Phi, psi and omega in degrees: 000321179299323179299317179299318180298316180298318179295317180299319180292330177292337179267017179066023173276148180257155178285167178298321180295316179298318178297314181299314180298318179296321180294316178297316179298323178295321178298316179296318178298318178301320177294313182297329178274359177082014180283332178228156179277171179297321179296320177295321177299313180299315179297316180294321178293329176294323176296333181273000174115353177282152172278136182303319180298323179295318180295314179299321179295319178294322178294319180296328179288333184281119184291341182285343185242000000 
């Protein structure tokens, strides 16, 4: 199985974790650019596995928002 992973990475395929991280970062970027509202950000992050309460708590901790 490790051999398959190494071959997949040689073909420029990304791992599931890399894909997930890129998707989450894109959602945050969309919010920062004003493409989505804060509520939409929270909902989309909830679809990605975060708890809504956890996301709201992280937003509350950030002094910029």
